[in-house]
Each structure stands twice: as structure tokens, then as C-alpha cells.
Amino acid sequence: MATAEALFSLGSREAQILAGSVREENRSTFAAGVCAAVLQFAWKNSQKTYGQNWDLREGPFPPIEKYTGLVQRLGEAFLVLPTQQAGFLLGQLYTALIPDSVRKSLGAYYTPPALVGRLLDLVKCCGVDWSIGKIIDPACGGAAFLASVAPRMVTHSRCNQPLAIVEDLEDRLFGVEIDAFAAWMSMVLLDFTLLDLTVSAKRPLKNLVTARNALETHLGEKNAFDLVIGNPPYGRVTLSPDQRSRFKASLFGHANLYGLFTDLAVQLAKPGGIIGYVTPTSFLGGEYFKNLRNLLSTQAALKRLDFISNRDGVFDGVLQETMLAVFEKSSVKTSFVDLNLLSADTPFDQLIIESIGRTSLNNSNGKPWLLPRAPEQNALIQKLNALPYRLADYGFEVATGQLVWNRHKDQLRRAGEKDCYPIIWAEAVNADGKFHFQAARRKHLPYLRIKPRQEFLINREPCILVQRTTAKEQKRRIISAVIPNSFVVEYPGFVVENHLNMVYSPNKKPRFALRTLSTLLNSATLDKAFRCINGSVAVSAYELNSLPLPSPDQLRRLQEHILSGAPAQEIEQLIADFYSNDGTSKTTTLAHSRSHNRKMAA
């Protein structure tokens, strides 16, 4: 016999098929109508169970009148499931039915119940008392947190009578949601969650969810909440002048919704208040978030952080790496952060929690936060935080390839001709660290004809090429290759596409050979270091410039080993030695042995 979860999933797929025949401009109304009809069916049946006759809250969209069989099947499954799970599945249905463009503009990705429970446990460990204080979710679509916080508030309430408990909850729990239908749905799901209590209190809940943009200024909310919790929306956004002014302390370049909501949480929380967010990991190292990191370092100390190791098993449709983060609003900088790794096969499985340990946080001037992703990386983090050298200290700079190819489609050529230069596409940098001139992907052609005033596209000096996009599932995150001198000599110049970074020296004679630096970048140790900085699929120039590097003496030793023909395993070990805390070298004996063998052979 099919489970209620399976039946709801079948109904969801049927609804998505039906949505495919609905014009895009009507899809949001269709989505709201279907979900409202499911809630109406479930509400009427629950009222019969309780012997009540309370009306369903009036919503912004009427329930759809068609597809009664589908609505009944979804509604019956909804009633059988635990309320939090039912609410999550209904939220998933709603976001699956609305147009992708609307979902992306809202940044709507609802939180699985297991992660909600875990984050609530974390904030409690950091001092949240469910019996007192005000709590707000400023992006509460789907009621994942409201519907899980409310029962905890009821259980720990200092009131004895049902009506007093309801009134206490109404005074302390608040939600805000920009999507009017999602705001209504959140409140209805909260009604379902607390139906036992409200029936005992002999009245339904007042509305606790406001449909508005939380980023708009409400001065009375500042410094008002003991807990700010939620899963803020993700995605770039264009701000009004007033919004840019309000959030200027955390902004650098493009504004991202979740960064703004993190700043908002700091503004909403009381001194000593707690912030608990589900958030992408990209703010840990990205340049656009350096002012946000600086704001958090000075006003909201990071206390707990759980990395989610397999987003595919937990979040539907989310491309970014995700984590649970808990902050305490305080001017005292964080000394140590407790870290864990979470995993699950499905959104409803019990989470597997692996302790990474406690680590110090480098939180000066908005620099990337170096954090281990596994227990064995703690020692590496200590060493990385102690290393003062960066690419700039060795005279190297990083720039992104100048060619945005789809702006120059009419200039692409299959063969070299007058004023044509070879294009170096991302596929020219192989996973083994070798350069291979090719245009192997669809729409990629090997040459670009340069027009007048396009000299800025041409490069003429040797450099290291680094892939700009890699995923954590790949064997290495940093994939680099040196453009051979033979290629530079063969052509009068070359054009680098913008899915590659270029590491180069403005000086004609760099302090170290490009091959030495590329070998270092391609090493397993630098891969581990980069993973401790990076929180997205992008390998940015900013993060490459932020990588802690060995000392000049150590780089000279590496260069000598490379020139002497040392095997790859020995070079890897030498680089690992550079990043070990004890500083001892396991390669010295091997190097002496190899030198001795060469002398004996001579």
C-alpha cells in the first residue's frame, strides 16, 4: 500500500503535468488555486474531526474548482502526514507549479523538516529560551520554522490555561513574507499545527504573518527580537536607493538577497539575541560578502555552523552549497566556532551528524573565513591562518579572461585569417594540468577576428590559466595549466575566454617559474586549502589571491625539486610538509637518496 508521502508525490506530479498546459502568466494563480483547494479540503475535514465549524482563513486567491479528484487525493494525504512534513510537501508543490522566473525572483526554496529541527536544536544550545522573548522569521513562506517553533513555545509556556497560552504566543511569534499567497499559506499551516490548542482555547489564532517585503524599513522592529530564524531567499537583487542606504554596511558590489536578510537579522536582533539561518556557504569566502563578514565579525559572533554535505539529498533544486549558521548579536569577536557535517539521503531522513570539531575563526577586515570541512583539516586551518604570504607577495596578479564570447559571436572564426587570434577556451585546461589548444564544445570556434579598439582582448605574455567553475564533487577544485612558451611564440597574441582566470606577473622576470606556481596550485594540499575558503562553484580571482602560500624559501625548494625531476608523489609530499604544523619535511631523505643515486650512476 502506498504511503501518504508517495501519494502526495504522485498528486504533485499530476498537478505539474496539468500546469504545463497553463499559460505562464496564469501559472501563479493556478499554483495558488490548487494549494488553496488542498488546504480547504483538509481544513473542512479537520473541522469535522474536531466538531468545529471554523471557516478557513480568507486568502488572496480562491481555491480552484476544477480537478476535484486530484485535490481530494492531495488533501487526504496531507491529513495523514505529520503537519511539518505535510507543510513542506505543500510548499514544494507550490514552488514547483509557479513559473521558474517567479520562483527565482522570490528565491523560494523551502526547508526540509529535519533541517528545521536541527537548527532549532542549535539555537537552543546557544541560549534560546522558548518560554520567553520575541521570535521572528522574516521570510516565513511555507511556515517551516513558525510551525516548528510554535509547539516548542507551547510546551515551554509559563501559562497554564489554553487561552493564555494562545495570547502569549500571539504576543511573541511573528512572520513576514513578501509573497501574499505564501504568507497566507504559512498562517493556515500554523492553524493546523496549533489546532488542538486553539480548539481548547475556544478561538482561532489571530494573524501572525504579515505579507510585505521584510527589507522595507520598520523602525519599531529594530533590536526587538530574542531570536531571528529562517531560511532567507537567495539570488541577486536590484535595490532602491533607500534599501542600499539601509544595508550599506554589508554591501559590496552586487546585492544578494540572503546577504541582505543576514544584515536585516543583525538589525532585528536584540543585543545578546540569537540568529539562526539556513544559508549558502558562498558568503564565507566570496568577495561580494567581505563587508558582510566584517559586519558579522564586529556585531554578530558566529557560534555554531553545520555544513550540509549532500545538497541533492536534502534540498530540491538548490545549486549552492548550504549550511546552518547560528550567530549571537554581540560586539565580542568570535574566538572559536563549533562545526559539524550533516547528511541525509532524503529531506525526511534522520540527519547523520559528524563532528568536525571546534576551530578558531580568522575574522579580520572581512577576509575569507577559513573553516575545515572535515575533522582532519583542523590542523591545516591553524597553519593556513598563520601563513602571511599570498600571490601578490611574489609579484603575481590574477585577472579574469577578457572574452565574453556571446558578445562577439560575429567575430568567431573556424580558421585563422587576417586579424585573427586564437581563443583559449576553458576546455584548453585539462584536468591533468596540461594545456591543449582546442575548441571542442558546441558553438566554440578556435579563432576571434579582432576589430578596431579591441586590443584589450589580446594577451601576449605567458601565464597560468585556472578554471573558473568547478564543483565540490570534482577531484580537484583548482585546475590550472601553464600556456607553453611554444604557443606564445607561435602566435602574435591570444584571447582568453572569461571562464578562465589568468595568473600572471607584470614583471618580465617573475620571482618563480610559472610551472612552479601551477604545480603548487594543482596539488592536493592546495585543493584542501581552497575548499576551506570557497563556498560556491566559482573559483574567483579574489579567492585565488586570498590563498595562503608557502614562504619564499619553501617555494625555492619546490622549484629545485621540480627542476631536478622529482617524482610527483615526492613533490606532493613536499607541499604537504609546507602546510604541516610541525614544519618537518618527509622529503629530505628521499631527495638526498635520489641525489646519491645519480652520483653513483655517474
PDB file of N, CA, C and O in Angstrom, residues 331-371:
ATOM      1  N   SER A 331      29.239  42.524  20.336  1.00  0.00           N
ATOM      2  CA  SER A 331      30.422  43.206  19.801  1.00  0.00           C
ATOM      3  C   SER A 331      31.701  42.431  20.094  1.00  0.00           C
ATOM      4  O   SER A 331      32.781  42.815  19.639  1.00  0.00           O
ATOM      5  N   VAL A 332      31.583  41.328  20.844  1.00  0.00           N
ATOM      6  CA  VAL A 332      32.746  40.498  21.160  1.00  0.00           C
ATOM      7  C   VAL A 332      33.012  39.562  19.992  1.00  0.00           C
ATOM      8  O   VAL A 332      32.139  38.792  19.581  1.00  0.00           O
ATOM      9  N   LYS A 333      34.213  39.609  19.430  1.00  0.00           N
ATOM     10  CA  LYS A 333      34.530  38.781  18.269  1.00  0.00           C
ATOM     11  C   LYS A 333      34.589  37.303  18.651  1.00  0.00           C
ATOM     12  O   LYS A 333      34.978  36.937  19.758  1.00  0.00           O
ATOM     13  N   THR A 334      34.192  36.470  17.711  1.00  0.00           N
ATOM     14  CA  THR A 334      34.229  35.027  17.916  1.00  0.00           C
ATOM     15  C   THR A 334      35.664  34.541  18.083  1.00  0.00           C
ATOM     16  O   THR A 334      36.539  34.904  17.307  1.00  0.00           O
ATOM     17  N   SER A 335      35.886  33.736  19.080  1.00  0.00           N
ATOM     18  CA  SER A 335      37.190  33.095  19.232  1.00  0.00           C
ATOM     19  C   SER A 335      37.182  31.704  18.617  1.00  0.00           C
ATOM     20  O   SER A 335      38.115  31.316  17.925  1.00  0.00           O
ATOM     21  N   PHE A 336      36.097  30.967  18.887  1.00  0.00           N
ATOM     22  CA  PHE A 336      36.006  29.596  18.387  1.00  0.00           C
ATOM     23  C   PHE A 336      34.600  29.322  17.860  1.00  0.00           C
ATOM     24  O   PHE A 336      33.617  29.882  18.343  1.00  0.00           O
ATOM     25  N   VAL A 337      34.548  28.441  16.875  1.00  0.00           N
ATOM     26  CA  VAL A 337      33.282  28.049  16.265  1.00  0.00           C
ATOM     27  C   VAL A 337      33.172  26.531  16.324  1.00  0.00           C
ATOM     28  O   VAL A 337      34.134  25.813  16.013  1.00  0.00           O
ATOM     29  N   ASP A 338      32.002  26.033  16.716  1.00  0.00           N
ATOM     30  CA  ASP A 338      31.755  24.590  16.724  1.00  0.00           C
ATOM     31  C   ASP A 338      31.163  24.181  15.378  1.00  0.00           C
ATOM     32  O   ASP A 338      30.150  24.746  14.934  1.00  0.00           O
ATOM     33  N   LEU A 339      31.779  23.190  14.745  1.00  0.00           N
ATOM     34  CA  LEU A 339      31.419  22.790  13.390  1.00  0.00           C
ATOM     35  C   LEU A 339      30.956  21.338  13.328  1.00  0.00           C
ATOM     36  O   LEU A 339      31.493  20.476  14.042  1.00  0.00           O
ATOM     37  N   ASN A 340      29.981  21.073  12.454  1.00  0.00           N
ATOM     38  CA  ASN A 340      29.521  19.713  12.197  1.00  0.00           C
ATOM     39  C   ASN A 340      29.256  19.532  10.710  1.00  0.00           C
ATOM     40  O   ASN A 340      29.139  20.505   9.959  1.00  0.00           O
ATOM     41  N   LEU A 341      29.144  18.289  10.309  1.00  0.00           N
ATOM     42  CA  LEU A 341      28.811  17.926   8.935  1.00  0.00           C
ATOM     43  C   LEU A 341      27.518  17.129   8.962  1.00  0.00           C
ATOM     44  O   LEU A 341      27.399  16.145   9.698  1.00  0.00           O
ATOM     45  N   LEU A 342      26.528  17.557   8.166  1.00  0.00           N
ATOM     46  CA  LEU A 342      25.223  16.901   8.133  1.00  0.00           C
ATOM     47  C   LEU A 342      25.020  16.177   6.812  1.00  0.00           C
ATOM     48  O   LEU A 342      25.446  16.660   5.754  1.00  0.00           O
ATOM     49  N   SER A 343      24.332  15.055   6.853  1.00  0.00           N
ATOM     50  CA  SER A 343      23.998  14.339   5.622  1.00  0.00           C
ATOM     51  C   SER A 343      22.709  13.569   5.816  1.00  0.00           C
ATOM     52  O   SER A 343      22.333  13.206   6.935  1.00  0.00           O
ATOM     53  N   ALA A 344      22.013  13.350   4.694  1.00  0.00           N
ATOM     54  CA  ALA A 344      20.788  12.552   4.674  1.00  0.00           C
ATOM     55  C   ALA A 344      20.505  12.180   3.230  1.00  0.00           C
ATOM     56  O   ALA A 344      20.903  12.890   2.304  1.00  0.00           O
ATOM     57  N   ASP A 345      19.823  11.072   3.033  1.00  0.00           N
ATOM     58  CA  ASP A 345      19.509  10.624   1.668  1.00  0.00           C
ATOM     59  C   ASP A 345      18.279  11.316   1.100  1.00  0.00           C
ATOM     60  O   ASP A 345      18.167  11.507  -0.105  1.00  0.00           O
ATOM     61  N   THR A 346      17.325  11.689   1.971  1.00  0.00           N
ATOM     62  CA  THR A 346      16.108  12.371   1.526  1.00  0.00           C
ATOM     63  C   THR A 346      15.804  13.489   2.516  1.00  0.00           C
ATOM     64  O   THR A 346      16.346  13.516   3.632  1.00  0.00           O
ATOM     65  N   PRO A 347      14.913  14.429   2.154  1.00  0.00           N
ATOM     66  CA  PRO A 347      14.568  15.517   3.077  1.00  0.00           C
ATOM     67  C   PRO A 347      13.930  15.051   4.377  1.00  0.00           C
ATOM     68  O   PRO A 347      13.845  15.824   5.327  1.00  0.00           O
ATOM     69  N   PHE A 348      13.451  13.782   4.429  1.00  0.00           N
ATOM     70  CA  PHE A 348      12.734  13.327   5.618  1.00  0.00           C
ATOM     71  C   PHE A 348      13.525  12.328   6.445  1.00  0.00           C
ATOM     72  O   PHE A 348      13.066  11.880   7.490  1.00  0.00           O
ATOM     73  N   ASP A 349      14.706  11.962   5.997  1.00  0.00           N
ATOM     74  CA  ASP A 349      15.534  11.032   6.760  1.00  0.00           C
ATOM     75  C   ASP A 349      16.107  11.722   7.999  1.00  0.00           C
ATOM     76  O   ASP A 349      16.308  12.946   8.026  1.00  0.00           O
ATOM     77  N   GLN A 350      16.396  10.918   9.000  1.00  0.00           N
ATOM     78  CA  GLN A 350      17.097  11.446  10.158  1.00  0.00           C
ATOM     79  C   GLN A 350      18.504  11.859   9.739  1.00  0.00           C
ATOM     80  O   GLN A 350      19.186  11.154   8.995  1.00  0.00           O
ATOM     81  N   LEU A 351      18.924  13.017  10.199  1.00  0.00           N
ATOM     82  CA  LEU A 351      20.230  13.535   9.812  1.00  0.00           C
ATOM     83  C   LEU A 351      21.349  12.732  10.463  1.00  0.00           C
ATOM     84  O   LEU A 351      21.265  12.355  11.633  1.00  0.00           O
ATOM     85  N   ILE A 352      22.398  12.502   9.697  1.00  0.00           N
ATOM     86  CA  ILE A 352      23.634  11.935  10.238  1.00  0.00           C
ATOM     87  C   ILE A 352      24.541  13.112  10.571  1.00  0.00           C
ATOM     88  O   ILE A 352      24.847  13.943   9.701  1.00  0.00           O
ATOM     89  N   ILE A 353      24.962  13.215  11.816  1.00  0.00           N
ATOM     90  CA  ILE A 353      25.740  14.363  12.283  1.00  0.00           C
ATOM     91  C   ILE A 353      27.148  13.904  12.630  1.00  0.00           C
ATOM     92  O   ILE A 353      27.339  13.039  13.487  1.00  0.00           O
ATOM     93  N   GLU A 354      28.125  14.467  11.938  1.00  0.00           N
ATOM     94  CA  GLU A 354      29.531  14.161  12.204  1.00  0.00           C
ATOM     95  C   GLU A 354      30.217  15.422  12.738  1.00  0.00           C
ATOM     96  O   GLU A 354      30.164  16.478  12.111  1.00  0.00           O
ATOM     97  N   SER A 355      30.822  15.299  13.888  1.00  0.00           N
ATOM     98  CA  SER A 355      31.509  16.458  14.471  1.00  0.00           C
ATOM     99  C   SER A 355      32.817  16.738  13.738  1.00  0.00           C
ATOM    100  O   SER A 355      33.645  15.843  13.553  1.00  0.00           O
ATOM    101  N   ILE A 356      32.971  17.981  13.286  1.00  0.00           N
ATOM    102  CA  ILE A 356      34.246  18.417  12.713  1.00  0.00           C
ATOM    103  C   ILE A 356      35.164  18.924  13.809  1.00  0.00           C
ATOM    104  O   ILE A 356      36.378  18.779  13.736  1.00  0.00           O
ATOM    105  N   GLY A 357      34.560  19.499  14.845  1.00  0.00           N
ATOM    106  CA  GLY A 357      35.344  19.977  15.974  1.00  0.00           C
ATOM    107  C   GLY A 357      35.186  21.475  16.174  1.00  0.00           C
ATOM    108  O   GLY A 357      34.342  22.141  15.568  1.00  0.00           O
ATOM    109  N   ARG A 358      35.994  22.003  17.037  1.00  0.00           N
ATOM    110  CA  ARG A 358      35.996  23.441  17.334  1.00  0.00           C
ATOM    111  C   ARG A 358      37.236  24.060  16.705  1.00  0.00           C
ATOM    112  O   ARG A 358      38.346  23.538  16.844  1.00  0.00           O
ATOM    113  N   THR A 359      37.049  25.168  16.015  1.00  0.00           N
ATOM    114  CA  THR A 359      38.177  25.807  15.337  1.00  0.00           C
ATOM    115  C   THR A 359      38.144  27.302  15.578  1.00  0.00           C
ATOM    116  O   THR A 359      37.095  27.888  15.869  1.00  0.00           O
ATOM    117  N   SER A 360      39.302  27.919  15.484  1.00  0.00           N
ATOM    118  CA  SER A 360      39.383  29.374  15.604  1.00  0.00           C
ATOM    119  C   SER A 360      38.932  30.007  14.295  1.00  0.00           C
ATOM    120  O   SER A 360      39.002  29.398  13.232  1.00  0.00           O
ATOM    121  N   LEU A 361      38.474  31.251  14.380  1.00  0.00           N
ATOM    122  CA  LEU A 361      37.949  31.952  13.210  1.00  0.00           C
ATOM    123  C   LEU A 361      38.803  33.175  12.921  1.00  0.00           C
ATOM    124  O   LEU A 361      38.990  34.039  13.776  1.00  0.00           O
ATOM    125  N   ASN A 362      39.333  33.216  11.703  1.00  0.00           N
ATOM    126  CA  ASN A 362      40.073  34.397  11.252  1.00  0.00           C
ATOM    127  C   ASN A 362      39.055  35.404  10.745  1.00  0.00           C
ATOM    128  O   ASN A 362      38.523  35.284   9.653  1.00  0.00           O
ATOM    129  N   ASN A 363      38.751  36.427  11.554  1.00  0.00           N
ATOM    130  CA  ASN A 363      37.646  37.327  11.197  1.00  0.00           C
ATOM    131  C   ASN A 363      38.080  38.785  11.125  1.00  0.00           C
ATOM    132  O   ASN A 363      37.385  39.684  11.566  1.00  0.00           O
ATOM    133  N   SER A 364      39.257  39.021  10.552  1.00  0.00           N
ATOM    134  CA  SER A 364      39.773  40.385  10.495  1.00  0.00           C
ATOM    135  C   SER A 364      39.488  41.026   9.146  1.00  0.00           C
ATOM    136  O   SER A 364      39.761  40.455   8.092  1.00  0.00           O
ATOM    137  N   ASN A 365      38.907  42.204   9.174  1.00  0.00           N
ATOM    138  CA  ASN A 365      38.736  43.070   7.996  1.00  0.00           C
ATOM    139  C   ASN A 365      38.021  42.399   6.828  1.00  0.00           C
ATOM    140  O   ASN A 365      38.334  42.671   5.673  1.00  0.00           O
ATOM    141  N   GLY A 366      37.082  41.523   7.131  1.00  0.00           N
ATOM    142  CA  GLY A 366      36.293  40.922   6.062  1.00  0.00           C
ATOM    143  C   GLY A 366      37.008  39.876   5.246  1.00  0.00           C
ATOM    144  O   GLY A 366      36.505  39.453   4.202  1.00  0.00           O
ATOM    145  N   LYS A 367      38.185  39.425   5.680  1.00  0.00           N
ATOM    146  CA  LYS A 367      38.915  38.396   4.934  1.00  0.00           C
ATOM    147  C   LYS A 367      38.112  37.088   4.921  1.00  0.00           C
ATOM    148  O   LYS A 367      37.246  36.869   5.770  1.00  0.00           O
ATOM    149  N   PRO A 368      38.378  36.211   3.946  1.00  0.00           N
ATOM    150  CA  PRO A 368      37.661  34.923   3.913  1.00  0.00           C
ATOM    151  C   PRO A 368      37.813  34.160   5.219  1.00  0.00           C
ATOM    152  O   PRO A 368      38.879  34.179   5.854  1.00  0.00           O
ATOM    153  N   TRP A 369      36.740  33.508   5.607  1.00  0.00           N
ATOM    154  CA  TRP A 369      36.759  32.684   6.804  1.00  0.00           C
ATOM    155  C   TRP A 369      37.225  31.285   6.421  1.00  0.00           C
ATOM    156  O   TRP A 369      36.565  30.583   5.649  1.00  0.00           O
ATOM    157  N   LEU A 370      38.362  30.893   6.977  1.00  0.00           N
ATOM    158  CA  LEU A 370      38.927  29.571   6.698  1.00  0.00           C
ATOM    159  C   LEU A 370      38.348  28.567   7.693  1.00  0.00           C
ATOM    160  O   LEU A 370      38.621  28.645   8.889  1.00  0.00           O
ATOM    161  N   LEU A 371      37.550  27.630   7.192  1.00  0.00           N
ATOM    162  CA  LEU A 371      36.874  26.684   8.071  1.00  0.00           C
ATOM    163  C   LEU A 371      37.017  25.271   7.525  1.00  0.00           C
ATOM    164  O   LEU A 371      36.812  25.036   6.331  1.00  0.00           O
TER     165      LEU A 371
END
